[in-house]
Tab-separated table of C-alpha atoms in Angstrom:
chain	number	residue	atom	x	y	z
A	219	MET	CA	0.145	0.040	0.508
A	220	SER	CA	3.010	1.830	0.736
A	221	ASP	CA	4.367	1.614	-2.591
A	222	SER	CA	1.335	1.862	-4.157
A	223	ASN	CA	0.390	5.519	-2.128
A	224	SER	CA	4.087	6.726	-2.879
A	225	ARG	CA	3.903	6.769	-7.229
A	226	SER	CA	0.333	8.176	-6.713
A	227	SER	CA	1.767	11.087	-5.075
A	228	PHE	CA	4.792	11.582	-7.399
A	229	GLY	CA	2.422	11.287	-10.080
A	230	SER	CA	0.485	14.288	-9.217
A	231	ASN	CA	3.283	16.305	-8.528
A	232	ALA	CA	4.403	15.625	-11.690
A	233	TRP	CA	1.970	16.749	-12.607
A	234	ARG	CA	1.590	19.657	-11.022
A	235	ARG	CA	4.923	20.972	-11.138
A	236	LEU	CA	3.989	19.963	-14.851
A	237	ARG	CA	0.342	22.516	-14.947
A	238	ARG	CA	3.152	25.156	-13.212
A	239	ASN	CA	5.134	25.551	-16.293
A	240	THR	CA	2.833	28.134	-18.632
A	241	GLY	CA	5.783	26.560	-21.608
A	242	ALA	CA	4.465	23.004	-21.431
A	243	VAL	CA	1.201	23.278	-20.615
A	244	ALA	CA	1.067	25.338	-23.771
A	245	GLY	CA	3.065	22.521	-25.383
A	246	MET	CA	1.149	20.291	-24.831
A	247	LEU	CA	-2.135	21.731	-25.715
A	248	LEU	CA	-0.688	22.584	-29.424
A	249	ILE	CA	-0.377	18.455	-29.403
A	250	VAL	CA	-4.153	18.219	-28.224
A	251	VAL	CA	-5.005	20.784	-31.179
A	252	ALA	CA	-3.042	18.295	-33.923
A	253	VAL	CA	-3.995	15.834	-32.574
A	254	ILE	CA	-7.484	16.286	-32.480
A	255	VAL	CA	-7.296	17.937	-36.696
A	256	SER	CA	-5.268	14.481	-37.544
A	257	ILE	CA	-8.379	12.567	-36.335
A	258	LEU	CA	-11.211	14.983	-38.204
A	259	ALA	CA	-9.028	16.155	-40.889
A	260	TYR	CA	-10.976	15.230	-44.317
A	261	VAL	CA	-14.241	16.506	-41.840
A	262	LEU	CA	-12.931	20.059	-41.427
A	263	ALA	CA	-11.252	20.115	-44.148
A	264	PRO	CA	-12.837	22.706	-46.601
A	265	ASP	CA	-12.012	19.767	-49.215
A	266	GLY	CA	-12.734	16.825	-48.501
A	267	THR	CA	-11.550	15.164	-50.949
A	268	PRO	CA	-8.821	11.922	-50.789
A	269	TYR	CA	-5.770	14.045	-50.140
A	270	ALA	CA	-7.654	16.547	-50.777
A	271	ASN	CA	-6.477	16.334	-54.038
A	272	ARG	CA	-9.673	18.770	-55.943
A	273	MET	CA	-7.898	20.458	-58.856
A	274	MET	CA	-8.984	23.573	-60.471
A	275	LEU	CA	-5.631	24.654	-62.549
A	276	GLU	CA	-8.038	28.380	-63.542
A	277	THR	CA	-6.834	29.005	-59.848
A	278	GLY	CA	-3.601	28.051	-58.805
A	279	GLY	CA	-0.780	30.012	-56.719
A	280	GLN	CA	-3.288	32.470	-55.583
A	281	LYS	CA	-2.669	34.529	-52.835
A	282	PRO	CA	-4.537	33.808	-49.045
A	283	GLY	CA	-8.009	35.193	-48.770
A	284	PHE	CA	-9.040	34.878	-52.470
A	285	ARG	CA	-12.209	33.971	-53.191
A	286	ILE	CA	-14.335	32.922	-56.619
A	287	HIS	CA	-17.464	31.137	-57.211
A	288	VAL	CA	-18.364	27.351	-58.631
A	289	LEU	CA	-20.550	25.942	-60.297
A	290	ALA	CA	-20.833	21.354	-59.591
A	291	MET	CA	-21.156	20.151	-62.749
A	292	LYS	CA	-22.580	15.935	-62.281
A	293	GLN	CA	-20.111	14.127	-62.904
A	294	GLU	CA	-20.547	11.212	-66.305
A	295	ARG	CA	-20.436	8.920	-63.772
A	296	GLN	CA	-21.822	8.423	-60.508
A	297	VAL	CA	-19.532	7.776	-57.773
A	298	ARG	CA	-21.018	6.342	-54.015
A	299	ARG	CA	-20.915	8.616	-51.240
A	300	THR	CA	-19.011	6.630	-48.195
A	301	GLY	CA	-20.276	6.262	-44.407
A	302	PHE	CA	-18.878	8.338	-41.611
A	303	PHE	CA	-16.417	6.162	-40.917
A	304	SER	CA	-14.538	5.891	-44.550
A	305	HIS	CA	-14.903	9.788	-44.860
A	306	LEU	CA	-13.006	10.090	-41.505
A	307	LEU	CA	-10.610	7.691	-42.443
A	308	LYS	CA	-10.278	7.870	-45.859
A	309	GLY	CA	-12.246	11.972	-47.911
A	310	GLN	CA	-15.067	11.738	-49.812
A	311	PRO	CA	-14.733	11.559	-53.100
A	312	ASP	CA	-16.381	14.113	-55.354
A	313	THR	CA	-19.193	13.619	-57.138
A	314	VAL	CA	-19.484	16.733	-59.338
A	315	THR	CA	-17.222	18.392	-61.291
A	316	TYR	CA	-16.485	22.162	-60.203
A	317	ILE	CA	-15.661	25.011	-62.836
A	318	PRO	CA	-14.341	28.227	-61.553
A	319	ILE	CA	-16.740	31.169	-62.439
A	320	ARG	CA	-17.038	35.466	-62.452
A	321	ASN	CA	-21.128	35.090	-63.402
A	322	TRP	CA	-23.994	33.428	-64.990
A	323	ARG	CA	-27.125	33.866	-66.249
A	324	PHE	CA	-29.826	31.230	-67.344
A	325	ALA	CA	-31.725	31.592	-71.003
A	326	GLY	CA	-34.040	29.100	-71.045
A	327	ASN	CA	-33.689	25.991	-70.493
A	328	ASP	CA	-29.431	26.628	-70.236
A	329	ILE	CA	-26.653	27.861	-68.459
A	330	ILE	CA	-24.125	30.899	-69.821
A	331	ILE	CA	-21.644	30.943	-67.838
A	332	ALA	CA	-18.508	33.657	-67.847
A	333	ARG	CA	-15.827	30.260	-67.122
A	334	TYR	CA	-12.479	32.518	-64.656
A	335	LEU	CA	-9.355	31.532	-66.812
A	336	ASP	CA	-6.926	34.359	-64.255
A	337	GLU	CA	-6.570	37.279	-62.662
A	338	GLU	CA	-7.797	38.917	-66.688
A	339	GLU	CA	-9.758	36.618	-68.974
A	340	THR	CA	-12.889	34.642	-68.892
A	341	VAL	CA	-14.189	32.216	-71.766
A	342	ARG	CA	-18.314	32.081	-72.066
A	343	GLU	CA	-19.650	28.784	-72.235
A	344	ARG	CA	-22.984	27.120	-72.554
A	345	TYR	CA	-24.933	24.024	-70.418
A	346	SER	CA	-27.551	23.694	-70.591
A	347	LEU	CA	-30.047	21.686	-68.355
A	348	SER	CA	-29.788	18.979	-67.658
A	349	LYS	CA	-26.027	18.044	-67.999
A	350	VAL	CA	-25.487	20.971	-64.619
A	351	LEU	CA	-28.294	18.657	-62.769
A	352	PHE	CA	-29.373	15.219	-61.563
A	353	ALA	CA	-31.905	13.036	-63.105
A	354	ALA	CA	-34.053	12.815	-60.172
A	355	GLU	CA	-33.548	17.052	-59.187
A	356	MET	CA	-34.868	17.300	-62.964
A	357	ALA	CA	-38.290	15.659	-61.639
A	358	PRO	CA	-41.094	15.704	-64.284
A	359	GLY	CA	-43.268	17.603	-61.223
A	360	ASN	CA	-40.520	20.264	-61.259
A	361	ARG	CA	-41.168	23.800	-63.357
A	362	LEU	CA	-38.446	25.519	-65.697
A	363	LYS	CA	-37.973	28.261	-62.293
A	364	GLN	CA	-37.052	25.600	-59.966
A	365	TRP	CA	-34.563	24.095	-62.121
A	366	GLN	CA	-32.742	27.838	-62.682
A	367	GLN	CA	-33.341	28.090	-58.158
A	368	GLU	CA	-32.043	25.172	-57.425
A	369	ILE	CA	-28.608	25.440	-59.538
A	370	THR	CA	-28.732	29.689	-58.192
A	371	THR	CA	-28.614	28.072	-54.496
A	372	ASN	CA	-27.442	24.470	-54.377
A	373	ARG	CA	-25.228	24.143	-57.337
A	374	ILE	CA	-23.300	27.539	-57.472
A	375	LYS	CA	-21.368	28.374	-54.264
A	376	GLU	CA	-18.371	30.853	-53.100
A	377	ARG	CA	-15.211	29.547	-52.668
A	378	THR	CA	-13.259	30.941	-49.788
A	379	TYR	CA	-9.836	29.045	-50.331
A	380	TRP	CA	-7.993	31.106	-46.688
A	381	LEU	CA	-4.086	30.516	-46.592
A	382	GLY	CA	-4.812	31.024	-50.328
A	383	THR	CA	-4.254	27.007	-53.683
A	384	ASP	CA	-0.266	26.371	-54.912
A	385	LYS	CA	0.228	25.698	-58.043
A	386	PHE	CA	-2.666	22.245	-59.420
A	387	GLY	CA	-5.803	25.272	-57.799
A	388	ARG	CA	-5.501	23.024	-54.235
A	389	ASP	CA	-6.868	24.200	-50.503
A	390	ILE	CA	-3.867	25.120	-49.336
A	391	LEU	CA	-5.533	24.552	-45.347
A	392	SER	CA	-7.113	21.729	-46.671
A	393	ARG	CA	-3.414	19.707	-48.291
A	394	LEU	CA	-1.934	21.111	-44.586
A	395	LEU	CA	-4.698	20.042	-42.969
A	396	VAL	CA	-4.793	16.834	-43.624
A	397	GLY	CA	-1.102	16.231	-43.778
A	398	THR	CA	-1.236	16.960	-39.725
A	399	ARG	CA	-1.115	13.063	-40.035
A	400	VAL	CA	1.945	12.630	-41.977
A	401	SER	CA	3.352	14.246	-39.067
A	402	LEU	CA	2.078	12.750	-35.862
A	403	SER	CA	1.728	9.400	-37.519
A	404	VAL	CA	5.595	10.031	-38.673
A	405	GLY	CA	6.790	11.956	-34.921
A	406	CYS	CA	5.469	8.262	-32.884
A	407	ILE	CA	6.086	5.771	-34.592
A	408	ALA	CA	9.569	6.917	-35.479
A	409	VAL	CA	9.340	7.243	-31.155
A	410	ILE	CA	7.756	4.018	-30.481
A	411	ILE	CA	10.517	1.838	-32.658
A	412	SER	CA	13.668	4.426	-31.319
A	413	LEU	CA	12.599	4.590	-28.099
A	414	THR	CA	11.864	0.333	-28.421
A	415	ILE	CA	15.445	0.011	-29.644
A	416	GLY	CA	17.472	2.493	-27.672
A	417	ILE	CA	15.883	1.568	-24.356
A	418	LEU	CA	16.849	-2.284	-24.853
A	419	LEU	CA	20.434	-1.787	-26.056
A	420	GLY	CA	20.930	1.340	-23.346
A	421	ALA	CA	19.874	-1.351	-20.362
A	422	VAL	CA	21.209	-4.061	-21.442
A	423	ALA	CA	24.644	-2.868	-21.919
A	424	GLY	CA	24.226	-0.148	-18.784
A	425	TYR	CA	23.640	-3.446	-16.753
A	426	PHE	CA	25.511	-5.759	-17.720
A	427	ARG	CA	28.272	-4.212	-18.709
A	428	GLY	CA	31.822	-5.671	-19.873
A	429	VAL	CA	31.610	-7.496	-23.457
A	430	THR	CA	27.800	-6.811	-23.705
A	431	ASP	CA	28.462	-2.861	-22.977
A	432	ASP	CA	31.209	-3.322	-26.064
A	433	VAL	CA	29.182	-5.135	-28.762
A	434	VAL	CA	26.087	-2.341	-28.057
A	435	MET	CA	28.501	0.122	-27.816
A	436	TRP	CA	30.207	-0.428	-30.693
A	437	LEU	CA	27.390	-0.900	-32.854
A	438	VAL	CA	25.999	2.183	-31.825
A	439	ASN	CA	29.215	3.967	-32.196
A	440	VAL	CA	29.127	2.388	-36.429
A	441	ILE	CA	25.669	3.951	-37.044
A	442	TRP	CA	26.930	6.993	-35.207
A	443	SER	CA	29.385	7.592	-37.404
A	444	VAL	CA	26.469	7.611	-40.297
A	445	PRO	CA	25.609	10.859	-41.530
A	446	THR	CA	21.940	10.510	-40.295
A	447	LEU	CA	20.099	11.637	-43.759
A	448	LEU	CA	22.567	9.328	-45.442
A	449	LEU	CA	21.376	6.410	-43.475
A	450	VAL	CA	17.742	7.732	-43.911
A	451	PHE	CA	18.539	7.611	-47.984
A	452	ALA	CA	19.998	4.463	-47.802
A	453	ILE	CA	16.863	2.491	-45.573
A	454	THR	CA	14.403	4.790	-48.036
A	455	LEU	CA	16.007	3.353	-51.084
A	456	ALA	CA	15.843	-0.600	-50.278
A	457	LEU	CA	12.875	-0.517	-48.871
A	458	GLY	CA	11.234	1.974	-51.270
A	459	LYS	CA	10.075	5.247	-51.470
A	460	GLY	CA	6.142	5.242	-49.891
A	461	PHE	CA	4.042	6.618	-46.510
A	462	TRP	CA	5.129	3.083	-44.537
A	463	GLN	CA	8.613	3.564	-45.537
A	464	VAL	CA	9.397	6.869	-44.240
A	465	PHE	CA	8.716	5.112	-40.738
A	466	ILE	CA	10.191	2.968	-40.528
A	467	ALA	CA	13.579	4.620	-42.091
A	468	VAL	CA	13.308	7.319	-39.514
A	469	GLY	CA	12.228	5.738	-37.037
A	470	LEU	CA	15.886	3.221	-37.662
A	471	THR	CA	17.881	6.497	-37.520
A	472	MET	CA	16.738	8.091	-34.191
A	473	TRP	CA	17.739	4.907	-31.699
A	474	VAL	CA	21.017	5.620	-31.730
A	475	ASN	CA	20.680	8.986	-29.359
A	476	VAL	CA	18.389	6.712	-27.091
A	477	ALA	CA	20.693	3.768	-25.925
A	478	ARG	CA	23.645	6.828	-25.078
A	479	ILE	CA	21.258	8.231	-22.994
A	480	ILE	CA	19.833	4.827	-21.456
A	481	ARG	CA	22.895	3.575	-20.755
A	482	GLY	CA	24.481	6.922	-18.178
A	483	GLN	CA	21.792	7.549	-16.764
A	484	VAL	CA	21.657	2.570	-16.453
A	485	LEU	CA	25.555	2.365	-15.411
A	486	ALA	CA	24.310	5.470	-12.399
A	487	LEU	CA	22.013	3.973	-11.295
A	488	ARG	CA	23.092	0.236	-11.236
A	489	GLU	CA	25.920	1.409	-7.787
A	490	LEU	CA	22.866	3.676	-6.174
A	491	PRO	CA	22.130	0.669	-2.823
A	492	PHE	CA	18.143	0.099	-3.926
A	493	ILE	CA	19.775	-1.991	-6.627
A	494	GLU	CA	21.518	-3.234	-4.381
A	495	ALA	CA	19.136	-4.401	-1.729
A	496	THR	CA	17.280	-6.319	-5.368
A	497	ARG	CA	20.411	-7.806	-6.115
A	498	ALA	CA	20.268	-9.166	-1.814
A	499	LEU	CA	17.235	-10.183	-2.242
A	500	GLY	CA	17.359	-12.043	-4.985
A	501	PHE	CA	15.324	-10.663	-7.336
A	502	GLY	CA	16.415	-11.181	-11.460
A	503	HIS	CA	17.748	-9.121	-13.207
A	504	THR	CA	14.828	-8.624	-15.451
A	505	ARG	CA	12.692	-7.668	-12.893
A	506	THR	CA	15.478	-5.530	-11.634
A	507	ILE	CA	16.202	-3.187	-15.213
A	508	VAL	CA	12.153	-3.247	-15.622
A	509	LYS	CA	10.432	-1.717	-11.867
A	510	HIS	CA	13.666	-0.433	-10.395
A	511	ILE	CA	15.657	1.213	-13.739
A	512	LEU	CA	12.964	2.284	-16.151
A	513	PRO	CA	10.959	4.091	-13.963
A	514	ASN	CA	13.283	6.227	-12.171
A	515	ILE	CA	14.677	7.297	-15.663
A	516	LEU	CA	11.021	7.754	-16.415
A	517	GLY	CA	11.587	11.244	-16.115
A	518	PRO	CA	14.906	10.841	-19.651
A	519	VAL	CA	12.971	8.697	-21.369
A	520	MET	CA	10.053	10.854	-21.484
A	521	VAL	CA	12.594	14.118	-23.012
A	522	VAL	CA	14.231	12.023	-25.221
A	523	ALA	CA	10.561	10.634	-26.507
A	524	ALA	CA	8.992	14.999	-27.033
A	525	GLY	CA	13.246	15.089	-28.576
A	526	ASN	CA	12.749	12.493	-31.323
A	527	PHE	CA	9.197	13.208	-32.244
A	528	ALA	CA	10.439	16.544	-33.185
A	529	THR	CA	12.894	15.489	-34.703
A	530	ALA	CA	11.300	12.400	-36.645
A	531	ILE	CA	8.904	15.622	-37.854
A	532	VAL	CA	11.913	17.855	-39.179
A	533	VAL	CA	13.737	14.345	-41.077
A	534	GLU	CA	10.675	13.427	-42.758
A	535	ALA	CA	9.804	16.873	-43.729
A	536	GLY	CA	13.369	16.760	-44.628
A	537	LEU	CA	12.182	14.062	-47.506
A	538	SER	CA	9.915	14.964	-48.468
A	539	PHE	CA	10.994	18.185	-50.001
A	540	LEU	CA	14.111	15.496	-51.352
A	541	GLY	CA	11.845	13.754	-53.164
A	542	VAL	CA	12.061	10.285	-51.081
A	543	GLY	CA	9.077	10.998	-48.488
A	544	VAL	CA	5.570	10.883	-48.498
A	545	GLN	CA	5.027	10.698	-52.222
A	546	PRO	CA	2.472	12.966	-54.394
A	547	PRO	CA	-0.460	13.769	-54.102
A	548	GLN	CA	-0.529	12.256	-50.337
A	549	PRO	CA	0.135	15.781	-48.895
A	550	SER	CA	2.854	16.348	-46.432
A	551	TRP	CA	3.924	20.171	-45.298
A	552	GLY	CA	7.433	18.948	-46.278
A	553	LEU	CA	6.146	18.216	-49.292
A	554	MET	CA	4.740	20.733	-49.467
A	555	ILE	CA	6.886	23.388	-49.049
A	556	LYS	CA	8.987	21.291	-52.299
A	557	GLU	CA	5.827	22.060	-54.779
A	558	ASN	CA	5.770	25.763	-54.129
A	559	TYR	CA	9.144	27.139	-52.709
A	560	ASN	CA	8.688	29.257	-55.882
A	561	PHE	CA	6.397	31.281	-55.434
A	562	ILE	CA	8.717	32.699	-52.774
A	563	ILE	CA	10.460	34.770	-54.668
A	564	THR	CA	7.624	35.751	-56.763
A	565	HIS	CA	4.661	37.405	-55.364
A	566	ASN	CA	3.251	35.156	-52.949
A	567	PRO	CA	6.026	33.842	-50.314
A	568	MET	CA	2.663	32.888	-48.217
A	569	LEU	CA	2.628	29.910	-49.983
A	570	ALA	CA	5.736	28.048	-48.804
A	571	LEU	CA	5.615	29.511	-45.223
A	572	ILE	CA	2.801	28.133	-44.408
A	573	PRO	CA	3.700	24.509	-43.852
A	574	GLY	CA	6.963	25.846	-42.825
A	575	ILE	CA	5.145	27.706	-40.084
A	576	ALA	CA	3.434	24.228	-39.131
A	577	ILE	CA	6.746	23.198	-38.928
A	578	MET	CA	7.756	24.893	-36.927
A	579	VAL	CA	5.454	25.445	-33.919
A	580	MET	CA	5.262	21.594	-33.603
A	581	VAL	CA	8.598	21.271	-33.449
A	582	LEU	CA	8.569	23.980	-30.643
A	583	ALA	CA	5.397	22.687	-28.796
A	584	PHE	CA	6.811	19.427	-28.652
A	585	ASN	CA	9.868	20.726	-26.995
A	586	LEU	CA	8.550	22.661	-24.467
A	587	LEU	CA	6.542	20.135	-23.465
A	588	GLY	CA	9.809	17.916	-23.125
A	589	ASN	CA	11.923	19.925	-20.826
A	590	GLY	CA	8.258	20.450	-19.378
A	591	LEU	CA	8.178	16.380	-18.319
A	592	ARG	CA	12.140	16.292	-17.144
A	593	ASP	CA	11.564	19.556	-15.249
A	594	ALA	CA	8.622	18.445	-13.556
A	595	MET	CA	9.659	13.402	-13.143
A	596	ASP	CA	12.446	14.535	-11.566
A	597	VAL	CA	12.355	12.878	-8.587
A	598	ARG	CA	15.545	14.239	-6.768
A	599	GLN	CA	12.347	17.363	-7.013
């Protein structure tokens, strides 16, 4: 009972200290918001299509706040609507085709539009109402004015691109929201892989020392001597380009730092009296490491995990920028910078700066939380 109470007391004290750290709380709130956004990305995004990949080349490269009317026309082939959970996970393909327009008018059974080409040019196009509406919307009981009202109300809408559009006319805000999934997923899987390998090898090396320590440290030094980006390139090229390959490649390159830190912490703890007491009581090595050593180095582990999460986001963005990470059309913050970086020296630098700011904010949030966890979980307090 006393052991349970002491653990509860330590946890509550650590949480109390963490809450008093303004930077850590701010970082934690940003991370919580990012997690919620990543889960509800396709619901929150103005463009809820898979990968937020709705293209309108006429509206490419527009600045934040760009507004335009679009005419939604029925597609030649029917697209089935997905269920809620499928929409939440993968998005909903467009059931209509969108045409950007400046103005429109009706002429009998036709609609005449001024199709938007760029800021200065338009082209006149004429479509029959039957080509715009579905058969169900043109039931025999409906009249011409009702069809026109249906088009004006439900088929012509004003779209606002709050963060602008990329060179393909895709909504930057939507791709930024969906891209949150990639960054958080890569960070999460990379941290799990790096902590699993690093803690295992670091704890074994620090606890048993001798030949075991020499072998583990030799492996650590070999991996450490290879530049991280070069090692990631090699793993990525061996596994292939893609979404899941990035997780594995980033995770397998980040365990080295974890192993070195854990080894140092275990070396310091194994000589303390309470570890000597576990040996005297006849506890096994596994129980000593898992129940008595690792809980006492939880603070450094948390700091390393938060730092690795931030590093994984940066490495993934760099890989995607160089073309060996997440592949188009799947949105990634690094890929968005690559697709729009040429706008930096032209008229619209925000298209590349916005995903860069998102990367900076997420990295800062994890670093602030890591520093707060380090101070809150310091057993010496």
